[in-house]
Amino acid sequence: MLLQHRKDERFNQKIEHHYEKQKAFLTAYGSKCLGSKEKAEDALQECFLAIIERKADYADLSDDEFRKVAVTMMKYKCIDRLRREKKWANRAPDAYDDALDAFDDLSATYLKKEREQMAREALKKLDPLGQQILYLKYFEEKSYKEIAEELAISTNLVQVKLYRIKQKLRKMLGEEGENE
């Protein structure tokens, strides 16, 4: 009983954290779809109530995973609200998709900006030599040989260092695979 209470308390703290972190974005997201901040706030409350009701499904999600769930849920709560409004009652299902196109674009833009911020923070954690190598390779588009000459190190060290940096960045950003 006590263990379940602690687990519930931990989940409640996570939900509160996620709510505070996502509230402004999800409200703006809903406002764009519903045309009203008040309606968006109501949809947001419905969204988080639904999450709390099914807490077992969402208790162990990472911030990124939770955000995706919340955005999807918010989208459907907005669709539900549009359906309940009289002006949408007799429209074809495609009309909802048209109304939500901007909604999806806003979501994609937000997620892209957040991913870019994560990348900047990860780059700051690299050592100075690693930062210089990345800069020279990807911003000045220099060859391994040119980088080695400029930094007075071997070409082999540049290649090895760059490989390790990319591995480290993938790990910090939670990416899989060998994408450059």
Coordinates of N, CA and C in Angstrom, one line a residue:
M1 N 0.8 -1.2 0.0 CA 0.0 0.0 0.0 C 0.9 1.3 0.0
L2 N 1.9 1.3 0.9 CA 2.8 2.4 1.0 C 3.6 2.6 -0.3
L3 N 4.0 1.4 -0.9 CA 4.8 1.4 -2.1 C 3.9 2.0 -3.3
Q4 N 2.7 1.6 -3.3 CA 1.8 2.1 -4.4 C 1.5 3.6 -4.2
H5 N 1.4 4.1 -2.9 CA 1.2 5.5 -2.7 C 2.5 6.3 -3.1
R6 N 3.7 5.8 -2.9 CA 4.9 6.5 -3.3 C 5.0 6.5 -4.9
K7 N 4.6 5.4 -5.5 CA 4.6 5.4 -6.9 C 3.6 6.4 -7.5
D8 N 2.4 6.5 -6.9 CA 1.4 7.4 -7.3 C 1.9 8.9 -7.1
E9 N 2.6 9.1 -6.0 CA 3.1 10.4 -5.7 C 4.2 10.8 -6.8
R10 N 5.0 9.9 -7.1 CA 6.1 10.1 -8.1 C 5.4 10.4 -9.5
F11 N 4.4 9.7 -9.8 CA 3.7 9.9 -11.1 C 3.1 11.3 -11.1
N12 N 2.4 11.6 -10.0 CA 1.8 13.0 -9.9 C 2.8 14.1 -10.0
Q13 N 4.0 13.9 -9.5 CA 5.1 14.9 -9.6 C 5.5 15.0 -11.1
K14 N 5.6 13.8 -11.7 CA 6.0 13.8 -13.2 C 5.0 14.5 -14.0
I15 N 3.7 14.2 -13.7 CA 2.6 14.9 -14.5 C 2.6 16.4 -14.3
E16 N 2.8 16.8 -13.1 CA 2.9 18.2 -12.8 C 4.0 18.9 -13.5
H17 N 5.2 18.2 -13.5 CA 6.3 18.7 -14.2 C 6.0 18.8 -15.7
H18 N 5.4 17.8 -16.3 CA 5.1 17.8 -17.7 C 4.1 18.9 -18.0
Y19 N 3.1 19.0 -17.2 CA 2.0 20.0 -17.4 C 2.6 21.4 -17.4
E20 N 3.5 21.7 -16.4 CA 4.1 23.1 -16.4 C 5.0 23.3 -17.6
K21 N 5.7 22.3 -18.0 CA 6.6 22.4 -19.1 C 5.9 22.5 -20.5
Q22 N 4.7 21.9 -20.6 CA 4.1 21.9 -21.9 C 2.8 22.8 -22.0
K23 N 2.4 23.3 -20.8 CA 1.2 24.1 -20.8 C 1.1 25.2 -21.8
A24 N 2.1 26.1 -21.9 CA 2.1 27.2 -22.8 C 2.0 26.7 -24.3
F25 N 2.8 25.8 -24.6 CA 2.8 25.3 -26.0 C 1.5 24.6 -26.4
L26 N 1.0 23.8 -25.5 CA -0.3 23.1 -25.8 C -1.4 24.0 -25.9
T27 N -1.4 25.1 -25.0 CA -2.5 26.1 -25.1 C -2.4 26.8 -26.4
A28 N -1.2 27.2 -26.8 CA -1.1 27.9 -28.1 C -1.5 27.0 -29.2
Y29 N -1.1 25.8 -29.1 CA -1.5 24.8 -30.1 C -3.0 24.6 -30.2
G30 N -3.7 24.5 -29.1 CA -5.1 24.4 -29.1 C -5.8 25.7 -29.5
S31 N -5.3 26.8 -29.1 CA -5.9 28.1 -29.5 C -5.9 28.3 -31.0
K32 N -4.9 27.8 -31.7 CA -4.8 27.9 -33.1 C -5.9 27.1 -33.8
C33 N -6.1 25.9 -33.2 CA -7.1 25.0 -33.8 C -8.5 25.5 -33.4
L34 N -8.7 25.8 -32.2 CA -10.1 26.1 -31.7 C -10.5 27.6 -31.8
G35 N -9.5 28.5 -32.0 CA -9.8 29.9 -32.2 C -10.1 30.6 -30.9
S36 N -9.8 30.0 -29.7 CA -10.0 30.6 -28.5 C -9.1 30.0 -27.4
K37 N -8.5 30.9 -26.6 CA -7.6 30.5 -25.6 C -8.4 29.7 -24.5
E38 N -9.6 30.2 -24.2 CA -10.4 29.5 -23.2 C -10.7 28.1 -23.5
K39 N -11.1 27.9 -24.8 CA -11.5 26.6 -25.3 C -10.2 25.7 -25.3
A40 N -9.1 26.3 -25.6 CA -7.8 25.5 -25.6 C -7.5 25.1 -24.2
E41 N -7.6 26.0 -23.2 CA -7.3 25.6 -21.8 C -8.3 24.5 -21.4
D42 N -9.5 24.6 -21.8 CA -10.4 23.5 -21.4 C -10.0 22.2 -22.0
A43 N -9.6 22.2 -23.3 CA -9.1 21.0 -24.0 C -7.9 20.5 -23.3
L44 N -7.0 21.4 -22.9 CA -5.8 21.0 -22.2 C -6.1 20.3 -20.9
Q45 N -7.1 20.8 -20.1 CA -7.5 20.1 -18.9 C -8.0 18.7 -19.2
E46 N -8.8 18.6 -20.2 CA -9.4 17.3 -20.6 C -8.2 16.3 -21.0
C47 N -7.3 16.9 -21.7 CA -6.1 16.1 -22.1 C -5.4 15.5 -20.9
F48 N -5.1 16.3 -19.9 CA -4.3 15.9 -18.7 C -5.2 15.0 -17.8
L49 N -6.5 15.2 -17.8 CA -7.3 14.3 -17.0 C -7.3 12.9 -17.6
A50 N -7.3 12.9 -19.0 CA -7.3 11.6 -19.6 C -5.9 10.9 -19.3
I51 N -4.9 11.7 -19.3 CA -3.6 11.1 -19.0 C -3.5 10.5 -17.6
I52 N -4.1 11.3 -16.6 CA -4.1 10.9 -15.2 C -5.0 9.6 -15.1
E53 N -6.1 9.5 -15.8 CA -6.9 8.4 -15.7 C -6.2 7.1 -16.2
R54 N -5.3 7.2 -17.1 CA -4.6 6.1 -17.7 C -3.1 6.2 -17.3
K55 N -2.8 6.5 -16.0 CA -1.5 6.8 -15.6 C -0.5 5.6 -15.8
A56 N -1.0 4.4 -15.7 CA -0.2 3.2 -15.9 C 0.5 3.2 -17.3
D57 N -0.2 3.7 -18.3 CA 0.3 3.8 -19.6 C 1.4 4.8 -19.8
Y58 N 1.4 5.9 -19.0 CA 2.2 7.0 -19.2 C 3.3 7.2 -18.1
A59 N 3.3 6.4 -17.1 CA 4.1 6.7 -15.9 C 5.6 6.7 -16.2
D60 N 6.1 5.8 -17.1 CA 7.5 5.7 -17.4 C 8.0 6.3 -18.7
L61 N 7.3 7.2 -19.3 CA 7.7 7.8 -20.5 C 8.7 8.9 -20.3
S62 N 9.6 9.0 -21.2 CA 10.6 10.1 -21.2 C 9.9 11.4 -21.5
D63 N 10.6 12.5 -21.3 CA 10.0 13.8 -21.7 C 9.6 13.9 -23.1
D64 N 10.5 13.4 -24.0 CA 10.2 13.4 -25.4 C 9.0 12.6 -25.8
E65 N 8.9 11.4 -25.2 CA 7.8 10.5 -25.5 C 6.5 11.1 -24.9
F66 N 6.6 11.6 -23.7 CA 5.4 12.2 -23.1 C 4.9 13.4 -23.9
R67 N 5.8 14.2 -24.5 CA 5.4 15.4 -25.3 C 4.6 14.9 -26.5
K68 N 5.1 13.9 -27.1 CA 4.4 13.3 -28.3 C 3.0 12.9 -28.0
V69 N 2.9 12.1 -26.8 CA 1.6 11.7 -26.4 C 0.7 12.8 -26.1
A70 N 1.2 13.8 -25.4 CA 0.4 15.0 -25.0 C -0.1 15.8 -26.3
V71 N 0.8 15.9 -27.2 CA 0.4 16.7 -28.5 C -0.7 15.9 -29.2
T72 N -0.5 14.6 -29.3 CA -1.5 13.8 -30.0 C -2.8 13.8 -29.3
M73 N -2.8 13.7 -28.0 CA -4.0 13.7 -27.2 C -4.7 15.1 -27.3
M74 N -3.9 16.1 -27.3 CA -4.4 17.5 -27.4 C -5.1 17.7 -28.7
K75 N -4.5 17.2 -29.8 CA -5.1 17.2 -31.1 C -6.5 16.6 -31.1
Y76 N -6.6 15.4 -30.6 CA -7.9 14.7 -30.6 C -8.9 15.4 -29.6
K77 N -8.4 16.0 -28.5 CA -9.4 16.7 -27.7 C -9.9 17.9 -28.4
C78 N -9.1 18.6 -29.2 CA -9.5 19.7 -30.0 C -10.5 19.2 -31.1
I79 N -10.2 18.1 -31.7 CA -11.2 17.6 -32.7 C -12.5 17.3 -32.1
D80 N -12.5 16.7 -30.9 CA -13.7 16.4 -30.2 C -14.5 17.7 -29.9
R81 N -13.8 18.7 -29.5 CA -14.5 20.0 -29.2 C -15.1 20.6 -30.5
L82 N -14.3 20.5 -31.6 CA -14.9 21.0 -32.9 C -16.1 20.2 -33.3
R83 N -16.1 19.0 -33.1 CA -17.3 18.1 -33.4 C -18.5 18.5 -32.6
R84 N -18.3 18.9 -31.3 CA -19.4 19.3 -30.5 C -19.9 20.6 -30.8
E85 N -19.1 21.5 -31.5 CA -19.6 22.8 -31.8 C -20.6 22.7 -33.0
K86 N -21.6 23.4 -33.0 CA -22.7 23.3 -34.0 C -22.2 23.6 -35.4
K87 N -21.3 24.6 -35.5 CA -20.8 25.0 -36.8 C -20.1 23.9 -37.5
W88 N -19.6 22.9 -36.8 CA -18.8 21.8 -37.4 C -19.7 20.5 -37.5
A89 N -20.9 20.5 -37.0 CA -21.7 19.3 -36.9 C -22.0 18.7 -38.2
N90 N -22.2 19.4 -39.2 CA -22.6 18.8 -40.5 C -21.5 18.8 -41.6
R91 N -20.3 19.0 -41.1 CA -19.1 19.1 -42.1 C -18.6 17.7 -42.3
A92 N -18.0 17.5 -43.4 CA -17.3 16.2 -43.8 C -16.1 16.0 -42.9
P93 N -15.7 14.8 -42.7 CA -14.5 14.5 -41.9 C -13.2 15.2 -42.4
D94 N -13.2 15.4 -43.7 CA -12.0 16.1 -44.3 C -11.8 17.6 -43.8
A95 N -12.9 18.2 -43.4 CA -12.9 19.5 -42.9 C -12.1 19.6 -41.6
Y96 N -12.2 18.6 -40.8 CA -11.4 18.6 -39.6 C -9.9 18.6 -39.9
D97 N -9.5 17.8 -40.9 CA -8.1 17.7 -41.3 C -7.6 19.0 -41.8
D98 N -8.4 19.7 -42.6 CA -8.0 21.0 -43.1 C -7.8 22.0 -41.9
A99 N -8.7 22.0 -40.9 CA -8.6 22.9 -39.8 C -7.4 22.6 -39.0
L100 N -6.9 21.3 -39.0 CA -5.8 20.9 -38.1 C -4.4 20.9 -38.8
D101 N -4.4 21.3 -40.1 CA -3.1 21.3 -40.8 C -2.1 22.3 -40.1
A102 N -2.6 23.5 -39.8 CA -1.7 24.4 -39.2 C -1.3 23.9 -37.8
F103 N -2.2 23.2 -37.1 CA -2.0 22.6 -35.8 C -0.7 21.7 -35.9
D104 N -0.7 20.8 -37.0 CA 0.4 19.9 -37.1 C 1.7 20.6 -37.5
D105 N 1.6 21.7 -38.3 CA 2.8 22.4 -38.6 C 3.4 23.1 -37.4
L106 N 2.6 23.6 -36.5 CA 3.1 24.2 -35.3 C 3.8 23.2 -34.4
S107 N 3.2 22.0 -34.4 CA 3.8 21.0 -33.6 C 5.2 20.6 -34.1
A108 N 5.3 20.4 -35.4 CA 6.6 20.0 -36.0 C 7.6 21.1 -35.8
T109 N 7.2 22.4 -35.9 CA 8.2 23.5 -35.7 C 8.7 23.5 -34.3
Y110 N 7.8 23.3 -33.3 CA 8.1 23.3 -31.9 C 9.1 22.2 -31.6
L111 N 8.8 21.0 -32.1 CA 9.7 19.8 -31.8 C 11.1 20.0 -32.5
K112 N 11.1 20.6 -33.7 CA 12.4 20.9 -34.4 C 13.2 21.9 -33.6
K113 N 12.6 22.9 -33.1 CA 13.3 23.9 -32.3 C 13.9 23.3 -31.0
E114 N 13.1 22.5 -30.4 CA 13.5 21.9 -29.2 C 14.7 20.9 -29.4
R115 N 14.6 20.2 -30.5 CA 15.7 19.3 -30.9 C 17.0 20.1 -31.2
E116 N 16.9 21.2 -31.9 CA 18.0 22.0 -32.1 C 18.7 22.6 -30.8
Q117 N 17.8 22.9 -29.9 CA 18.3 23.4 -28.6 C 19.1 22.3 -27.9
M118 N 18.6 21.1 -27.9 CA 19.2 19.9 -27.3 C 20.6 19.7 -28.0
A119 N 20.7 19.9 -29.3 CA 21.9 19.7 -30.0 C 22.9 20.7 -29.6
R120 N 22.5 22.0 -29.5 CA 23.4 23.1 -29.0 C 24.0 22.8 -27.7
E121 N 23.1 22.3 -26.8 CA 23.6 22.0 -25.4 C 24.6 20.8 -25.4
A122 N 24.3 19.8 -26.3 CA 25.2 18.7 -26.4 C 26.6 19.1 -26.9
L123 N 26.6 20.0 -27.9 CA 27.8 20.5 -28.5 C 28.7 21.3 -27.4
K124 N 28.0 22.0 -26.5 CA 28.7 22.7 -25.5 C 29.5 21.8 -24.5
K125 N 29.0 20.6 -24.4 CA 29.6 19.6 -23.5 C 30.9 18.9 -24.1
L126 N 31.2 19.2 -25.4 CA 32.3 18.6 -26.0 C 33.6 19.4 -25.6
D127 N 34.7 18.7 -25.7 CA 36.0 19.4 -25.3 C 36.3 20.4 -26.5
P128 N 37.2 21.4 -26.2 CA 37.5 22.4 -27.2 C 38.0 21.9 -28.5
L129 N 38.9 20.8 -28.4 CA 39.4 20.3 -29.7 C 38.3 19.7 -30.5
G130 N 37.4 19.0 -29.9 CA 36.3 18.4 -30.5 C 35.4 19.4 -31.2
Q131 N 35.1 20.5 -30.5 CA 34.3 21.6 -31.0 C 35.0 22.2 -32.3
Q132 N 36.3 22.4 -32.2 CA 37.1 22.9 -33.3 C 37.0 22.0 -34.5
I133 N 37.2 20.7 -34.3 CA 37.1 19.7 -35.4 C 35.8 19.8 -36.1
L134 N 34.7 19.7 -35.3 CA 33.3 19.8 -35.8 C 33.1 21.0 -36.6
Y135 N 33.5 22.2 -36.1 CA 33.4 23.4 -36.8 C 34.1 23.4 -38.1
L136 N 35.3 23.0 -38.1 CA 36.1 23.0 -39.3 C 35.5 22.1 -40.4
K137 N 35.1 20.9 -39.9 CA 34.6 19.9 -40.8 C 33.2 20.3 -41.4
Y138 N 32.3 20.7 -40.6 CA 30.9 20.9 -41.0 C 30.5 22.3 -41.3
F139 N 31.2 23.3 -40.8 CA 30.8 24.7 -41.1 C 31.8 25.3 -42.1
E140 N 33.1 25.0 -42.0 CA 34.0 25.5 -43.0 C 34.2 24.4 -44.1
E141 N 33.7 23.3 -43.9 CA 33.7 22.2 -44.9 C 35.1 21.8 -45.4
K142 N 36.0 21.7 -44.4 CA 37.4 21.4 -44.7 C 37.6 19.9 -44.7
S143 N 38.6 19.5 -45.4 CA 38.9 18.0 -45.5 C 39.7 17.6 -44.2
Y144 N 39.8 16.3 -44.0 CA 40.5 15.8 -42.8 C 42.0 16.4 -42.8
K145 N 42.6 16.4 -44.0 CA 44.0 16.8 -44.1 C 44.1 18.3 -43.8
E146 N 43.1 19.1 -44.2 CA 43.2 20.6 -44.0 C 43.0 20.8 -42.4
I147 N 42.1 20.1 -41.8 CA 41.9 20.2 -40.4 C 43.1 19.8 -39.6
A148 N 43.7 18.7 -40.0 CA 45.0 18.3 -39.4 C 46.1 19.3 -39.4
E149 N 46.2 19.9 -40.6 CA 47.2 20.9 -40.8 C 47.0 22.1 -39.9
E150 N 45.7 22.6 -39.9 CA 45.3 23.8 -39.2 C 45.5 23.6 -37.7
L151 N 45.2 22.4 -37.2 CA 45.3 22.1 -35.7 C 46.6 21.5 -35.3
A152 N 47.5 21.3 -36.3 CA 48.8 20.6 -36.0 C 48.6 19.3 -35.3
I153 N 47.8 18.5 -35.9 CA 47.6 17.1 -35.4 C 47.6 16.2 -36.6
S154 N 47.6 14.9 -36.4 CA 47.6 13.9 -37.5 C 46.2 13.8 -38.1
T155 N 46.2 13.4 -39.4 CA 44.9 13.2 -40.1 C 44.1 12.0 -39.4
N156 N 44.9 11.0 -39.0 CA 44.3 9.9 -38.4 C 43.6 10.3 -37.1
L157 N 44.2 11.2 -36.3 CA 43.6 11.7 -35.1 C 42.3 12.5 -35.4
V158 N 42.3 13.2 -36.4 CA 41.1 14.0 -36.8 C 40.0 13.0 -37.1
Q159 N 40.3 12.0 -37.9 CA 39.2 11.0 -38.2 C 38.7 10.3 -37.0
V160 N 39.6 9.8 -36.2 CA 39.2 9.1 -35.0 C 38.4 10.0 -34.0
K161 N 38.9 11.2 -33.8 CA 38.2 12.1 -32.9 C 36.8 12.5 -33.5
L162 N 36.7 12.7 -34.8 CA 35.4 13.0 -35.3 C 34.4 11.9 -35.2
Y163 N 34.9 10.6 -35.4 CA 34.1 9.5 -35.2 C 33.6 9.4 -33.8
R164 N 34.4 9.5 -32.8 CA 34.1 9.5 -31.4 C 33.1 10.6 -31.0
I165 N 33.3 11.8 -31.6 CA 32.5 12.9 -31.3 C 31.0 12.6 -31.8
K166 N 30.9 12.1 -33.0 CA 29.6 11.8 -33.5 C 28.9 10.7 -32.7
Q167 N 29.7 9.7 -32.3 CA 29.1 8.7 -31.4 C 28.6 9.3 -30.1
K168 N 29.4 10.1 -29.5 CA 29.0 10.8 -28.2 C 27.8 11.6 -28.4
L169 N 27.7 12.4 -29.5 CA 26.6 13.2 -29.7 C 25.3 12.4 -29.9
R170 N 25.4 11.3 -30.7 CA 24.3 10.4 -30.9 C 23.8 9.9 -29.5
K171 N 24.7 9.5 -28.7 CA 24.3 9.0 -27.4 C 23.7 10.1 -26.5
M172 N 24.2 11.3 -26.5 CA 23.6 12.4 -25.8 C 22.3 12.8 -26.3
L173 N 22.1 12.7 -27.6 CA 20.8 13.1 -28.2 C 19.8 11.9 -28.3
G174 N 20.3 10.7 -27.9 CA 19.4 9.6 -27.9 C 19.1 9.0 -29.3
E175 N 20.0 9.2 -30.2 CA 19.8 8.8 -31.6 C 20.4 7.4 -31.8
E176 N 19.9 6.7 -32.7 CA 20.5 5.4 -33.1 C 21.0 5.5 -34.5
G177 N 21.8 4.6 -34.9 CA 22.3 4.5 -36.3 C 23.5 5.2 -36.6
E178 N 23.9 5.3 -37.8 CA 25.1 5.9 -38.3 C 24.9 7.1 -39.1
N179 N 23.8 7.9 -38.9 CA 23.6 9.1 -39.6 C 24.6 10.2 -39.3
E180 N 25.0 10.9 -40.3 CA 25.9 12.0 -40.1 C 25.2 13.3 -39.8

